[in-house]
Amino acid sequence: MGLSMLRAPMPARRPSARPKRASAAVLNRGALQLDGREVPLWSGALHYFRTERGHWRRALESLRELGLCMVESYVPWGLHETVDGGFDFGARNPNLDLPAFIDLAGELGLWVFLRPGPHINAELTRFGLPARVLDDPRCQALGRDGQPVVLPAPPRAFPVPSFASHEFRRQSRHWLETFARQVTPKLYPNGPVVLLQVDNEAAFYFRDHAYDQDYHPDAIEAYRAFVKQRHGSLEQVRARYALESLESWDALQPPQRFDAVDAQGLVRHLDWSWFQQSLVQDALSDQVSVLRRALGRQVPLVHNLPMGDAALPHSIRAVQSTLDAVGLDYYHAGRSVTPIRDRTLRLASASALPFAPELGVGAPPWFGPRRDRDALFIALCACAFGLRGMNLYMAVDRDRWFGAPIAADGGPRSAAEPWRRLLSALRALRFHSLERRTEIALQLPREYAHLARVTHALGSLSPNLFGLAGLPLGATSLAERFGFAEDIQRRWAPVLDAWMARLQNAGLPFALVDSDAPLPAGTRVLIAPCYELADATRVAELQRFVDAGGQLLYGPQRPSLDGVLAPLDAPALGGAAQRLDDPALQAASIDAWLGEAALQRPFLASPAPVFSSVHVDADGEPRVVFLIQPMPGFVEAQVALPRALELRDVLTDQRFAGEHTATVPMVGPGCRMLEVCEPQTDSSPPSGAEP
Amino acid sequence: MISDDIYFGGFDAESWSTLLGLLGLGRREARGAIVIVERDDGTAAAALHTLTGAIACEDYSGRQALDALCARHDAERALVIKLGAPETLTERLTHELPRDADYFTQWLAMLGVLRAGQREGLWTIHPARRPLPLPRPATVSAALDRVLPDGHAWLVCIWEGDQLCTAAALRRMHGCIDMLVGPDAILDWTGPLGGDFRRDHRALAGAVRRALAPLHMGVFAQRSTLEALLANPAPGAWAAAIAVRDVIIDPAPPYVAVAAGADVARAAVQRARDLFGDLELLSLVEPTASFLRRQIGSLGSVTETLGFNPLQVLAERLSRRD
């Protein structure tokens, strides 16, 4: 086990906003920094274009009274563009007066977060894009049969645009420049606009199976350039793809279906999936450049990835490469903790600011029933695992939505009160500035995610859909070994799931880290699935971790081939490969970490499966403990206290105190956000006090 | 039949969830299903359980083994899909999708492609379900003309005690369903209510008539009454509830009168069977049968046009509480 290695903590490598030139608004330390003023991202969505203009003021006031400091809205290209090719920003339809809406928000003391697309979805017909653009064959993404890729979204199926299409990019550029002309005078410090988002849920419009798209000529041209850059010469491509007959770059065609039968055959398919990541990166980068140029002033730019994003070709980190931060959307159904945990942990380690640009409060009608308390549960759970900002989507009700805490006429609904309490607590505790410390990290190898994706056996029934249902990556993959000892694509993710279940039950906090994201500061143990095939960069990072004194658990194989199936120099990796799926290894490792290594379990909760998640301030002082009962049923949870303390439920104001433990009643599935307080000195006995 | 500009709004989370719950929508399968991806030679290329993930499939021996497989993995049912079939079906759909048609028509086209794929053996579900016939868009439109005529609205209002706990008004205009509005909007139109649904229903119906369109049907009831009727539709229960105004249907289109009459007949037959066995049943139900014969023209035309009896399908759907 090599416990001595555990004594040297890893050097800190924390994700942070990329350094920018001196500017008025930057994202940093969990918040927007506005010339010394800190503005956390507690925001709420109000669609000015759908809310009667006469209701704007009341709705914004209600939003502010909810405890939100920022209003968010999409800006729909398809509604602002008029049939004659012009744009209406309120001259004809007063509901489209974006500048007036921004001014009103500023007058009421709210900051403004705008999302101009070009794609916005927003449950608008054709996702807010103009019909003329979608109907233009030059703009359409193409399937392998050369036909447009159609998304059957209500209330009308439509052909989706191509991320690669030069014409679509040209049209988008024109829209973004038009938008910028309206907004530039309103940017901070001249106005209240402090945050912008480019595009929306860049996920190939949910037609994201590896072979769904894009076979547009511009995409194929970009694919050839990608392969050329990746492999260098045509000779290399011939050898690595086993395509001896390939005569020129122009003859290189992307794969149209998964047809690999051996390891060598995988290279071409993995490349296709990596290319799709670069395609999204490039498309977003293009939009970022346009906006930065057109705005002429620094304003943080962000993006959001949809539910099921782990099955996409692009990672959070990759998307963030040209942006200030990337967030994830939360629309979980029911009360399952695990999907919220996994999603938030990945986000917390990868994003410069882990926030939810859309935390679903309510939903579109076709999402099925959702109760008010479910949305609150999702918000609490996400905060428990490290979410530091959220946009309540929707805060104000509107067409094709149900369940917002503020009605369409601007009046608060009864569901608003718990949100007001939560937001009040988040503000008072400066929750955006707290941190959840971990010493154990589990790595999600990106190359295995790509392998699971290309071997997905259900075609257009996207792996994304199965991810939404809570299945691990690879659950839908082919049961083929391709000459390896195991079917890697189906094996690696359940191994991590098993570890997480054990660590959670043991009360050991952990991080979940995409392999292209940095390890959290203080990581002492890293668990990394490795098989014969492994990305060379990842293996080098693992080696660096070991060299710096960290303990690495890897296996079941020592990597011997890199991502293009070229031999890998045998890495030392601090010891032998192990069967990470062996329950005995898992149990023994955890015993050792709790024993000699003395990994921290602050505010340990019992009985399992109840567990806690602790958030500390910059001085390491615990400020908030989340207590989570993931299973149905009532339990009296015991929380170990480092000294005499009181835990206050920020929603109910119940107090639970003790010298060494506090007893907290939990109804599951449920989550309590407990403020850590000094014990009250008055004579009234707190609820849940020790006998 | 569904407008591109369809408006949906005026529901909070509770009122929308309650409405869906009453309709029996949104329930999840408790035990999940198995999905097998089958190669042309009948072996499995991949297999998973929808709740737990990948499952071993090396020993999959074909469709005759699905019962045993479902039992072994505690699955409700199995879906078998030929390798490559989703791609094939998607491409066919792209070719056959009527781009300019409304969403309902587009969905009928999609279902048609899926159904054709099922007939070809590209996918199958086990145990087999009785497939509903797929009507043509024109026939659905014609049936809709009778069920919700153009320029009219439906209204459903459900109370919990003296509070309106959910409501929905559905309007059809210019041939398309163009509005579905919930209690927020409806209460805006009515102003404060008294709290007695037997009296308030007139105010609600009048407000929706003024704001949206003439009502074709209005249904008003207490939630507990409706839940009991949907959970345990004993013969005659609906008719009795309407008779004593536990459920108010106002206005009541002909097909609802027929359904209520059929419910009376069903109750009578059941009662007679309990008392007399199968003797003289026809004479006992003759008065009801005569009533039905007079009304059957209306119901028959809907059934004939659609190809199936919508009330029967609805009743089955609503009574399926598993």
CSV table of C-alpha atoms in Angstrom, one decimal, chain A residues 327-568:
chain,number,residue,atom,x,y,z
A,327,GLY,CA,-21.5,25.3,-15.9
A,328,LEU,CA,-23.8,22.3,-16.0
A,329,ASP,CA,-27.6,22.2,-16.1
A,330,TYR,CA,-29.7,20.4,-13.5
A,331,TYR,CA,-33.0,18.9,-14.4
A,332,HIS,CA,-33.0,15.7,-12.4
A,333,ALA,CA,-36.2,13.9,-11.9
A,334,GLY,CA,-37.1,12.4,-8.5
A,335,ARG,CA,-34.7,12.3,-5.6
A,336,SER,CA,-31.7,10.3,-6.5
A,337,VAL,CA,-28.6,11.6,-4.9
A,338,THR,CA,-26.0,9.7,-7.0
A,339,PRO,CA,-26.5,11.5,-10.4
A,340,ILE,CA,-26.4,14.9,-8.7
A,341,ARG,CA,-23.3,13.9,-6.8
A,342,ASP,CA,-21.4,12.6,-9.8
A,343,ARG,CA,-22.4,15.6,-11.9
A,344,THR,CA,-21.5,18.2,-9.4
A,345,LEU,CA,-18.2,16.6,-8.4
A,346,ARG,CA,-17.0,16.5,-12.0
A,347,LEU,CA,-18.1,20.1,-12.4
A,348,ALA,CA,-16.4,21.2,-9.2
A,349,SER,CA,-13.0,19.9,-10.2
A,350,ALA,CA,-13.2,21.0,-13.9
A,351,SER,CA,-14.8,24.4,-14.0
A,352,ALA,CA,-13.3,27.7,-13.1
A,353,LEU,CA,-16.6,28.5,-11.4
A,354,PRO,CA,-18.8,25.5,-10.7
A,355,PHE,CA,-22.3,26.9,-11.3
A,356,ALA,CA,-25.6,25.8,-12.8
A,357,PRO,CA,-26.7,28.1,-15.6
A,358,GLU,CA,-30.0,26.3,-15.5
A,359,LEU,CA,-31.0,24.8,-12.2
A,360,GLY,CA,-34.5,23.6,-13.1
A,361,VAL,CA,-37.2,25.1,-10.9
A,362,GLY,CA,-40.1,23.6,-12.6
A,363,ALA,CA,-39.7,22.3,-16.1
A,364,PRO,CA,-41.2,22.2,-19.6
A,365,PRO,CA,-44.5,20.3,-19.6
A,366,TRP,CA,-43.0,17.4,-21.6
A,367,PHE,CA,-40.5,16.7,-18.8
A,368,GLY,CA,-43.3,15.1,-16.7
A,369,PRO,CA,-44.3,15.9,-13.2
A,370,ARG,CA,-42.0,17.6,-10.7
A,371,ARG,CA,-42.8,18.8,-7.2
A,372,ASP,CA,-41.5,22.0,-5.7
A,373,ARG,CA,-39.7,20.1,-3.0
A,374,ASP,CA,-37.8,18.1,-5.6
A,375,ALA,CA,-36.2,21.2,-7.1
A,376,LEU,CA,-35.1,22.4,-3.7
A,377,PHE,CA,-33.7,18.9,-3.0
A,378,ILE,CA,-31.6,19.1,-6.2
A,379,ALA,CA,-30.3,22.6,-5.3
A,380,LEU,CA,-29.3,21.4,-1.8
A,381,CYS,CA,-27.6,18.3,-3.0
A,382,ALA,CA,-25.7,20.1,-5.7
A,383,CYS,CA,-24.5,22.7,-3.1
A,384,ALA,CA,-23.6,19.8,-0.9
A,385,PHE,CA,-21.1,18.5,-3.5
A,386,GLY,CA,-19.7,21.9,-4.4
A,387,LEU,CA,-22.0,24.0,-6.6
A,388,ARG,CA,-21.1,27.6,-6.0
A,389,GLY,CA,-23.6,29.5,-8.1
A,390,MET,CA,-26.9,28.9,-9.7
A,391,ASN,CA,-29.4,30.4,-12.0
A,392,LEU,CA,-33.0,29.5,-11.0
A,393,TYR,CA,-34.4,28.5,-14.3
A,394,MET,CA,-37.2,29.7,-14.3
A,395,ALA,CA,-37.5,32.2,-11.5
A,396,VAL,CA,-40.5,33.8,-13.3
A,397,ASP,CA,-43.1,31.6,-15.0
A,398,ARG,CA,-43.7,31.8,-18.7
A,399,ASP,CA,-45.1,30.1,-21.8
A,400,ARG,CA,-44.2,26.3,-22.0
A,401,TRP,CA,-43.1,26.1,-18.4
A,402,PHE,CA,-44.6,25.1,-15.1
A,403,GLY,CA,-43.4,25.5,-11.5
A,404,ALA,CA,-41.5,28.8,-11.3
A,405,PRO,CA,-41.6,30.4,-7.8
A,406,ILE,CA,-42.8,33.6,-9.3
A,407,ALA,CA,-46.0,33.7,-11.4
A,408,ALA,CA,-46.1,35.2,-14.9
A,409,ASP,CA,-47.7,38.3,-13.6
A,410,GLY,CA,-44.8,38.9,-11.3
A,411,GLY,CA,-46.4,37.8,-8.0
A,412,PRO,CA,-44.6,35.3,-5.8
A,413,ARG,CA,-46.1,31.9,-5.4
A,414,SER,CA,-46.1,29.9,-2.1
A,415,ALA,CA,-43.2,27.9,-3.5
A,416,ALA,CA,-41.0,31.1,-3.3
A,417,GLU,CA,-40.6,31.0,0.5
A,418,PRO,CA,-38.2,28.1,0.8
A,419,TRP,CA,-36.1,29.5,-2.0
A,420,ARG,CA,-36.0,32.8,-0.2
A,421,ARG,CA,-34.7,31.1,2.9
A,422,LEU,CA,-32.1,29.1,1.0
A,423,LEU,CA,-30.8,32.1,-0.9
A,424,SER,CA,-30.7,34.1,2.3
A,425,ALA,CA,-28.5,31.5,3.9
A,426,LEU,CA,-26.2,31.1,0.9
A,427,ARG,CA,-25.6,34.8,0.9
A,428,ALA,CA,-25.2,35.1,4.7
A,429,LEU,CA,-22.7,32.3,4.8
A,430,ARG,CA,-20.8,33.5,1.7
A,431,PHE,CA,-21.3,30.0,0.5
A,432,HIS,CA,-19.7,30.9,-2.9
A,433,SER,CA,-16.4,31.4,-1.1
A,434,LEU,CA,-16.4,28.1,0.9
A,435,GLU,CA,-14.7,24.9,-0.1
A,436,ARG,CA,-15.2,21.2,0.2
A,437,ARG,CA,-11.9,19.6,1.0
A,438,THR,CA,-11.0,16.1,-0.2
A,439,GLU,CA,-7.9,13.9,0.0
A,440,ILE,CA,-9.1,11.2,-2.3
A,441,ALA,CA,-9.8,11.6,-6.0
A,442,LEU,CA,-11.3,9.3,-8.6
A,443,GLN,CA,-10.3,9.8,-12.2
A,444,LEU,CA,-12.6,9.5,-15.2
A,445,PRO,CA,-10.3,8.7,-18.1
A,446,ARG,CA,-11.5,10.7,-21.1
A,447,GLU,CA,-10.2,8.1,-23.6
A,448,TYR,CA,-12.4,5.5,-22.0
A,449,ALA,CA,-15.4,7.8,-22.2
A,450,HIS,CA,-14.7,8.2,-25.9
A,451,LEU,CA,-14.4,4.4,-26.3
A,452,ALA,CA,-17.7,3.9,-24.6
A,453,ARG,CA,-19.2,6.5,-26.9
A,454,VAL,CA,-18.1,5.1,-30.2
A,455,THR,CA,-19.0,1.5,-29.1
A,456,HIS,CA,-22.5,2.6,-28.1
A,457,ALA,CA,-24.8,-0.1,-29.6
A,458,LEU,CA,-28.1,1.7,-29.8
A,459,GLY,CA,-27.3,4.3,-32.5
A,460,SER,CA,-29.5,7.4,-32.4
A,461,LEU,CA,-30.9,6.4,-29.0
A,462,SER,CA,-28.1,8.5,-27.6
A,463,PRO,CA,-26.0,7.3,-24.7
A,464,ASN,CA,-26.9,10.7,-23.2
A,465,LEU,CA,-30.5,9.4,-22.7
A,466,PHE,CA,-29.2,6.4,-20.7
A,467,GLY,CA,-27.0,8.7,-18.7
A,468,LEU,CA,-30.1,10.7,-17.8
A,469,ALA,CA,-31.6,7.5,-16.5
A,470,GLY,CA,-28.7,7.1,-14.2
A,471,LEU,CA,-26.7,4.4,-16.0
A,472,PRO,CA,-22.9,4.5,-16.0
A,473,LEU,CA,-21.1,5.3,-19.2
A,474,GLY,CA,-20.5,2.2,-21.3
A,475,ALA,CA,-23.8,0.5,-20.1
A,476,THR,CA,-25.0,0.6,-23.7
A,477,SER,CA,-21.7,-0.4,-25.3
A,478,LEU,CA,-20.9,-3.4,-27.3
A,479,ALA,CA,-19.7,-6.4,-25.3
A,480,GLU,CA,-16.5,-6.8,-27.4
A,481,ARG,CA,-12.9,-7.0,-26.2
A,482,PHE,CA,-11.1,-6.0,-29.4
A,483,GLY,CA,-8.2,-8.2,-28.4
A,484,PHE,CA,-7.8,-6.7,-24.9
A,485,ALA,CA,-8.2,-8.7,-21.7
A,486,GLU,CA,-11.6,-7.1,-21.0
A,487,ASP,CA,-14.3,-5.1,-22.7
A,488,ILE,CA,-12.8,-1.9,-21.4
A,489,GLN,CA,-15.7,0.3,-22.5
A,490,ARG,CA,-18.2,-1.5,-20.3
A,491,ARG,CA,-15.9,-2.1,-17.3
A,492,TRP,CA,-14.3,1.1,-16.2
A,493,ALA,CA,-17.2,3.2,-15.1
A,494,PRO,CA,-18.9,0.7,-12.8
A,495,VAL,CA,-15.5,0.3,-11.0
A,496,LEU,CA,-15.6,3.9,-10.0
A,497,ASP,CA,-19.3,3.7,-9.0
A,498,ALA,CA,-18.4,0.9,-6.6
A,499,TRP,CA,-15.5,2.9,-5.1
A,500,MET,CA,-17.7,5.9,-4.6
A,501,ALA,CA,-20.4,3.9,-2.9
A,502,ARG,CA,-17.8,2.5,-0.5
A,503,LEU,CA,-16.1,5.8,0.2
A,504,GLN,CA,-19.5,7.5,0.8
A,505,ASN,CA,-20.5,4.8,3.3
A,506,ALA,CA,-17.2,5.1,5.0
A,507,GLY,CA,-17.7,8.9,5.4
A,508,LEU,CA,-14.6,9.7,3.3
A,509,PRO,CA,-15.1,12.8,1.2
A,510,PHE,CA,-13.8,12.4,-2.4
A,511,ALA,CA,-13.5,14.2,-5.7
A,512,LEU,CA,-14.4,13.0,-9.1
A,513,VAL,CA,-12.1,14.3,-11.8
A,514,ASP,CA,-12.1,14.2,-15.6
A,515,SER,CA,-8.7,13.2,-16.7
A,516,ASP,CA,-8.2,16.5,-18.5
A,517,ALA,CA,-9.0,18.5,-15.4
A,518,PRO,CA,-6.5,19.3,-12.6
A,519,LEU,CA,-6.6,17.4,-9.3
A,520,PRO,CA,-8.0,19.3,-6.4
A,521,ALA,CA,-5.5,20.7,-4.0
A,522,GLY,CA,-4.6,18.4,-1.2
A,523,THR,CA,-5.2,15.1,-3.1
A,524,ARG,CA,-3.2,12.4,-1.4
A,525,VAL,CA,-4.8,9.3,-3.0
A,526,LEU,CA,-5.8,8.9,-6.7
A,527,ILE,CA,-7.8,6.0,-8.0
A,528,ALA,CA,-7.4,5.7,-11.8
A,529,PRO,CA,-8.8,2.9,-14.0
A,530,CYS,CA,-6.1,1.8,-16.4
A,531,TYR,CA,-6.2,-0.9,-19.1
A,532,GLU,CA,-3.8,-1.8,-21.8
A,533,LEU,CA,-4.9,1.2,-23.8
A,534,ALA,CA,-4.4,4.6,-22.1
A,535,ASP,CA,-3.8,8.2,-23.2
A,536,ALA,CA,-0.1,9.0,-23.0
A,537,THR,CA,-0.7,12.4,-21.4
A,538,ARG,CA,-2.8,10.9,-18.7
A,539,VAL,CA,-0.2,8.3,-17.9
A,540,ALA,CA,2.4,10.9,-17.7
A,541,GLU,CA,0.2,12.9,-15.3
A,542,LEU,CA,-0.3,9.8,-13.2
A,543,GLN,CA,3.5,9.3,-13.0
A,544,ARG,CA,3.9,12.9,-12.0
A,545,PHE,CA,1.4,12.4,-9.2
A,546,VAL,CA,3.3,9.4,-7.9
A,547,ASP,CA,6.6,11.2,-8.2
A,548,ALA,CA,5.2,14.0,-6.0
A,549,GLY,CA,4.4,11.6,-3.3
A,550,GLY,CA,0.8,10.7,-3.9
A,551,GLN,CA,-0.6,7.2,-3.6
A,552,LEU,CA,-1.9,5.9,-6.9
A,553,LEU,CA,-4.3,2.9,-7.2
A,554,TYR,CA,-4.5,1.9,-10.8
A,555,GLY,CA,-5.5,-1.1,-12.8
A,556,PRO,CA,-6.4,-3.7,-13.6
A,557,GLN,CA,-3.8,-3.4,-16.3
A,558,ARG,CA,-0.5,-1.5,-16.6
A,559,PRO,CA,-1.0,0.7,-19.8
A,560,SER,CA,1.1,-0.5,-22.7
A,561,LEU,CA,-0.5,1.3,-25.7
A,562,ASP,CA,-1.3,5.0,-26.1
A,563,GLY,CA,-4.4,6.5,-27.6
A,564,VAL,CA,-3.3,5.8,-31.2
A,565,LEU,CA,-2.3,2.2,-30.3
A,566,ALA,CA,1.4,3.1,-30.4
A,567,PRO,CA,3.6,1.4,-27.8
A,568,LEU,CA,3.8,3.3,-24.5
